[in-house]
Amino acid sequence: MSTGPLFDFDNPLEGVEKRLGQQATVLHGFALPYVQGVYAALQDIIAQAPFRTMITPGGRSMSVQLTNCGSLGWTSDVHGYRYSAVDPETGQPWPPLAATFERLAHAAAAHAGFGGFEPDACLINRYTPGSRMSLHQDKDETDFSAPIVSVSLGVPAVFLWGGHTRSDRAERVPLFHGDVVVWGGVDRLRFHGVAPLKEDVHPLFGTERINLTCRRAGPSRKSPAR
Ligand code: SIN
Ligand code: FE2
C-alpha cells in the first residue's frame, strides 16, 4: 500500500516489542502501515454512528467518547455494561467491522501468538485532553478465549497495565501513534486503563487520541453453541 506524506508518521519506538506479561505485548508501530485505510474507514463509521458520551452504571459521564463497529458494540448506561447488536441512539445495527480493522487486528494477534483471531466487535474510544480511563477488566464478552487487540492513534498516552486485582500496582507504559497492545490467555483479565491525556497536537488527529479495541464479544467460532 502506498502512503502519501500525510500518512507518514514517526513513532519513536517503531519496531520495538515490549512484553507486558506471559501473553501480553506491545507491538510499537505495528499499525503504521494500516493508518491510511484505518483513517478512511473511521470517517465512514463516525458518519453513521457518531461519537457519544456514555453514562456509567454509577451515573457518571465517561470522559472518553465512544462508538463501535462490528456485529456487536459495547455500550454503557445506568442499567450496566453490555454488548448490543444495535446502536441505542439510532436503533440501527452498528456499522460493519471495517475490513482494515479486521486485517490489522488479525495480523497483530497472530504476531503476538494468537493465531485465528476473528473479532466481531470494535469499540472506538476518543480521548481529548484530560480524558482518562480508570482501571478495569474487559469482561463483558461471552468467553475469554480470544485476545484483546488495542490500537493507539494520534496523541500519545500512558497506558496503565495492572495485575489481576484492582489494587495491584499498575505499570505505566507509553503508547504512541501506531502502537498495538495485544493481551490474552493468562493475561486476558488483567486490569488496565489510561492516564489523563496530555495536551499535544498530532498532524492527523489534532489534539485527540483514538483507540480501537477489537474483541471477540460473542461466542467464538470454536465454542460449542450455547
Ligand atoms: C480500553 O481499555 O477500552 C481503552 C484502552 C486504551 O484507550 O488504550
Ligand atoms: Fe479495556
Short mmCIF file of C-alpha atoms and ligand atoms in Angstrom, two decimals:
data_model
loop_
_atom_site.label_atom_id
_atom_site.label_comp_id
_atom_site.label_asym_id
_atom_site.label_seq_id
_atom_site.Cartn_x
_atom_site.Cartn_y
_atom_site.Cartn_z
CA MET A 1 0.00 0.00 0.00
CA SER A 2 1.37 3.43 -0.83
CA THR A 3 1.02 6.12 1.78
CA GLY A 4 1.09 9.81 0.99
CA PRO A 5 3.15 12.21 3.09
CA LEU A 6 0.05 13.00 5.17
CA PHE A 7 0.12 9.43 6.46
CA ASP A 8 3.85 9.05 7.08
CA PHE A 9 4.45 9.44 10.78
CA ASP A 10 7.30 8.76 13.10
CA ASN A 11 6.91 6.51 16.05
CA PRO A 12 9.84 6.78 18.50
CA LEU A 13 9.71 3.05 19.32
CA GLU A 14 8.72 1.68 15.89
CA GLY A 15 9.65 -2.00 15.61
CA VAL A 16 10.21 -2.46 19.35
CA GLU A 17 8.23 -5.19 21.10
CA LYS A 18 7.68 -4.77 24.80
CA ARG A 19 6.48 -7.75 26.75
CA LEU A 20 3.95 -6.87 29.45
CA GLY A 21 3.17 -10.38 30.63
CA GLN A 22 3.40 -14.02 29.64
CA GLN A 23 0.74 -13.46 26.98
CA ALA A 24 0.67 -9.69 26.68
CA THR A 25 2.82 -7.49 24.50
CA VAL A 26 3.10 -4.02 22.97
CA LEU A 27 3.92 -4.01 19.25
CA HIS A 28 5.23 -0.48 18.79
CA GLY A 29 4.37 0.98 15.39
CA PHE A 30 2.68 -2.21 14.16
CA ALA A 31 -0.38 -0.28 12.90
CA LEU A 32 1.56 2.40 10.98
CA PRO A 33 1.18 0.71 7.56
CA TYR A 34 -2.58 0.49 8.16
CA VAL A 35 -3.18 4.11 9.20
CA GLN A 36 -4.38 5.44 5.85
CA GLY A 37 -7.03 2.72 5.50
CA VAL A 38 -8.00 2.89 9.16
CA TYR A 39 -8.40 6.66 8.98
CA ALA A 40 -10.68 6.45 5.93
CA ALA A 41 -12.81 3.69 7.50
CA LEU A 42 -13.10 5.67 10.70
CA GLN A 43 -14.62 8.64 8.85
CA ASP A 44 -17.35 6.38 7.40
CA ILE A 45 -18.06 4.79 10.76
CA ILE A 46 -18.44 8.06 12.65
CA ALA A 47 -20.67 9.48 9.90
CA GLN A 48 -23.09 6.60 10.60
CA ALA A 49 -22.54 6.18 14.34
CA PRO A 50 -21.15 9.43 15.78
CA PHE A 51 -19.07 9.52 18.94
CA ARG A 52 -21.21 9.98 22.04
CA THR A 53 -20.80 10.34 25.77
CA MET A 54 -21.94 7.30 27.73
CA ILE A 55 -23.07 7.11 31.34
CA THR A 56 -21.64 4.54 33.73
CA PRO A 57 -23.94 2.34 35.82
CA GLY A 58 -22.91 4.61 38.71
CA GLY A 59 -24.45 7.59 36.87
CA ARG A 60 -21.21 9.36 35.85
CA SER A 61 -20.40 10.59 32.35
CA MET A 62 -17.38 8.84 30.86
CA SER A 63 -14.63 11.29 29.88
CA VAL A 64 -13.90 9.44 26.64
CA GLN A 65 -16.45 9.47 23.84
CA LEU A 66 -17.33 6.17 22.22
CA THR A 67 -18.74 4.49 19.19
CA ASN A 68 -18.48 1.00 17.70
CA CYS A 69 -18.36 -1.02 14.54
CA GLY A 70 -18.96 -4.73 14.13
CA SER A 71 -21.88 -7.06 14.69
CA LEU A 72 -21.77 -6.21 18.41
CA GLY A 73 -20.98 -2.90 20.08
CA TRP A 74 -20.11 -2.18 23.70
CA THR A 75 -22.44 0.20 25.49
CA SER A 76 -22.94 1.55 28.97
CA ASP A 77 -25.88 3.19 30.68
CA VAL A 78 -27.40 3.30 34.15
CA HIS A 79 -28.52 -0.32 33.73
CA GLY A 80 -24.97 -1.59 33.21
CA TYR A 81 -22.37 -2.51 30.63
CA ARG A 82 -23.31 -4.80 27.76
CA TYR A 83 -22.89 -5.60 24.10
CA SER A 84 -25.71 -4.69 21.77
CA ALA A 85 -26.29 -5.54 18.09
CA VAL A 86 -27.85 -2.11 17.56
CA ASP A 87 -26.74 1.42 18.26
CA PRO A 88 -29.07 2.53 21.08
CA GLU A 89 -29.07 6.10 19.70
CA THR A 90 -30.42 5.14 16.27
CA GLY A 91 -31.90 1.65 16.73
CA GLN A 92 -29.83 0.63 13.68
CA PRO A 93 -27.12 -2.03 13.53
CA TRP A 94 -23.61 -0.68 14.18
CA PRO A 95 -21.58 -0.04 11.01
CA PRO A 96 -19.89 -3.26 9.88
CA LEU A 97 -16.44 -4.08 11.21
CA ALA A 98 -14.10 -2.30 8.80
CA ALA A 99 -12.04 -4.78 6.76
CA THR A 100 -8.84 -2.84 7.56
CA PHE A 101 -9.55 -3.08 11.30
CA GLU A 102 -10.11 -6.81 10.95
CA ARG A 103 -6.92 -7.33 8.96
CA LEU A 104 -4.87 -5.25 11.38
CA ALA A 105 -6.31 -6.99 14.44
CA HIS A 106 -5.83 -10.44 12.91
CA ALA A 107 -2.22 -9.71 11.94
CA ALA A 108 -1.30 -8.15 15.30
CA ALA A 109 -2.89 -11.02 17.23
CA ALA A 110 -1.04 -13.59 15.10
CA HIS A 111 2.23 -11.71 15.59
CA ALA A 112 1.68 -11.83 19.34
CA GLY A 113 1.00 -15.58 19.30
CA PHE A 114 -2.80 -15.68 18.94
CA GLY A 115 -3.50 -17.23 15.55
CA GLY A 116 -7.00 -17.24 14.09
CA PHE A 117 -8.34 -14.13 15.84
CA GLU A 118 -11.68 -13.16 14.31
CA PRO A 119 -13.02 -10.04 16.01
CA ASP A 120 -16.75 -9.32 15.86
CA ALA A 121 -16.67 -6.02 17.75
CA CYS A 122 -14.54 -2.91 17.72
CA LEU A 123 -15.01 -0.28 20.39
CA ILE A 124 -13.70 3.12 19.31
CA ASN A 125 -12.69 5.50 22.08
CA ARG A 126 -11.96 9.19 21.51
CA TYR A 127 -9.79 10.94 24.10
CA THR A 128 -9.44 14.73 24.32
CA PRO A 129 -7.07 16.48 26.75
CA GLY A 130 -7.88 15.32 30.28
CA SER A 131 -9.85 12.22 29.17
CA ARG A 132 -8.88 9.11 31.07
CA MET A 133 -9.98 5.55 31.61
CA SER A 134 -9.86 4.14 35.09
CA LEU A 135 -8.53 0.64 35.78
CA HIS A 136 -10.96 -2.03 34.62
CA GLN A 137 -11.05 -5.55 33.20
CA ASP A 138 -12.56 -6.34 29.78
CA LYS A 139 -15.04 -8.96 30.90
CA ASP A 140 -18.35 -8.30 29.18
CA GLU A 141 -17.50 -10.76 26.38
CA THR A 142 -19.20 -14.18 26.15
CA ASP A 143 -15.94 -16.00 26.73
CA PHE A 144 -12.33 -15.01 27.21
CA SER A 145 -10.66 -17.39 24.79
CA ALA A 146 -9.86 -14.63 22.26
CA PRO A 147 -7.32 -11.90 22.92
CA ILE A 148 -7.91 -8.15 23.06
CA VAL A 149 -6.22 -6.09 20.34
CA SER A 150 -5.95 -2.41 21.19
CA VAL A 151 -4.68 0.14 18.64
CA SER A 152 -3.47 3.65 19.52
CA LEU A 153 -3.72 6.56 17.09
CA GLY A 154 -2.98 10.26 17.43
CA VAL A 155 -1.71 11.94 20.58
CA PRO A 156 0.49 9.72 22.81
CA ALA A 157 -0.87 8.37 26.08
CA VAL A 158 0.24 6.50 29.17
CA PHE A 159 -1.35 3.05 29.34
CA LEU A 160 -1.78 1.67 32.84
CA TRP A 161 -1.08 -2.05 32.93
CA GLY A 162 -2.19 -3.63 36.17
CA GLY A 163 -2.50 -7.08 37.63
CA HIS A 164 -5.34 -9.43 38.41
CA THR A 165 -6.73 -7.33 41.24
CA ARG A 166 -7.58 -3.64 41.10
CA SER A 167 -5.12 -2.80 43.86
CA ASP A 168 -2.10 -4.38 42.10
CA ARG A 169 0.45 -1.74 41.16
CA ALA A 170 -0.01 -0.64 37.53
CA GLU A 171 2.98 -0.25 35.23
CA ARG A 172 2.97 2.98 33.17
CA VAL A 173 3.52 2.16 29.50
CA PRO A 174 3.91 4.95 26.91
CA LEU A 175 1.78 4.37 23.81
CA PHE A 176 2.34 6.26 20.58
CA HIS A 177 0.53 6.64 17.27
CA GLY A 178 0.52 3.24 15.57
CA ASP A 179 1.17 1.13 18.66
CA VAL A 180 -0.82 -2.05 19.24
CA VAL A 181 -1.25 -3.81 22.58
CA VAL A 182 -2.34 -7.47 22.50
CA TRP A 183 -3.30 -9.39 25.62
CA GLY A 184 -4.95 -12.78 26.03
CA GLY A 185 -4.59 -16.20 27.63
CA VAL A 186 -3.35 -15.93 31.21
CA ASP A 187 -3.26 -12.13 30.86
CA ARG A 188 -6.75 -11.76 29.35
CA LEU A 189 -8.32 -10.38 32.53
CA ARG A 190 -5.53 -8.04 33.62
CA PHE A 191 -6.69 -4.64 34.89
CA HIS A 192 -5.76 -1.78 32.57
CA GLY A 193 -6.58 1.89 31.98
CA VAL A 194 -5.29 5.14 30.54
CA ALA A 195 -3.83 8.14 32.44
CA PRO A 196 -5.37 11.58 31.75
CA LEU A 197 -4.45 12.62 28.20
CA LYS A 198 -1.93 15.45 27.99
CA GLU A 199 -2.34 18.48 25.68
CA ASP A 200 -0.49 17.71 22.48
CA VAL A 201 -1.05 18.01 18.74
CA HIS A 202 -0.80 15.20 16.21
CA PRO A 203 -0.59 16.05 12.49
CA LEU A 204 -3.55 13.84 11.54
CA PHE A 205 -5.63 13.58 14.73
CA GLY A 206 -5.12 17.08 16.16
CA THR A 207 -5.46 17.13 19.95
CA GLU A 208 -7.20 13.74 20.03
CA ARG A 209 -6.20 10.20 20.75
CA ILE A 210 -8.26 7.45 19.13
CA ASN A 211 -8.19 3.92 20.47
CA LEU A 212 -9.62 0.93 18.62
CA THR A 213 -10.28 -2.07 20.81
CA CYS A 214 -11.00 -5.16 18.71
CA ARG A 215 -12.59 -8.07 20.52
CA ARG A 216 -14.48 -11.31 20.07
CA ALA A 217 -17.57 -10.36 22.08
CA GLY A 218 -19.96 -13.10 21.00
CA PRO A 219 -19.24 -16.83 21.11
CA SER A 220 -16.06 -17.81 19.35
CA ARG A 221 -16.47 -19.96 16.23
CA LYS A 222 -14.70 -22.79 18.01
CA SER A 223 -17.01 -22.77 21.04
CA PRO A 224 -19.96 -25.15 21.08
CA ALA A 225 -23.32 -23.39 20.60
CA ARG A 226 -24.96 -22.39 23.87
C1 SIN B 1 -9.94 0.42 26.86
O1 SIN B 1 -9.45 -0.30 27.71
O2 SIN B 1 -11.13 0.32 26.47
C2 SIN B 1 -9.12 1.52 26.19
C3 SIN B 1 -7.66 1.36 26.29
C4 SIN B 1 -6.96 2.46 25.55
O3 SIN B 1 -7.56 3.51 25.26
O4 SIN B 1 -5.75 2.31 25.26
FE FE2 B 2 -10.42 -2.11 28.34
#
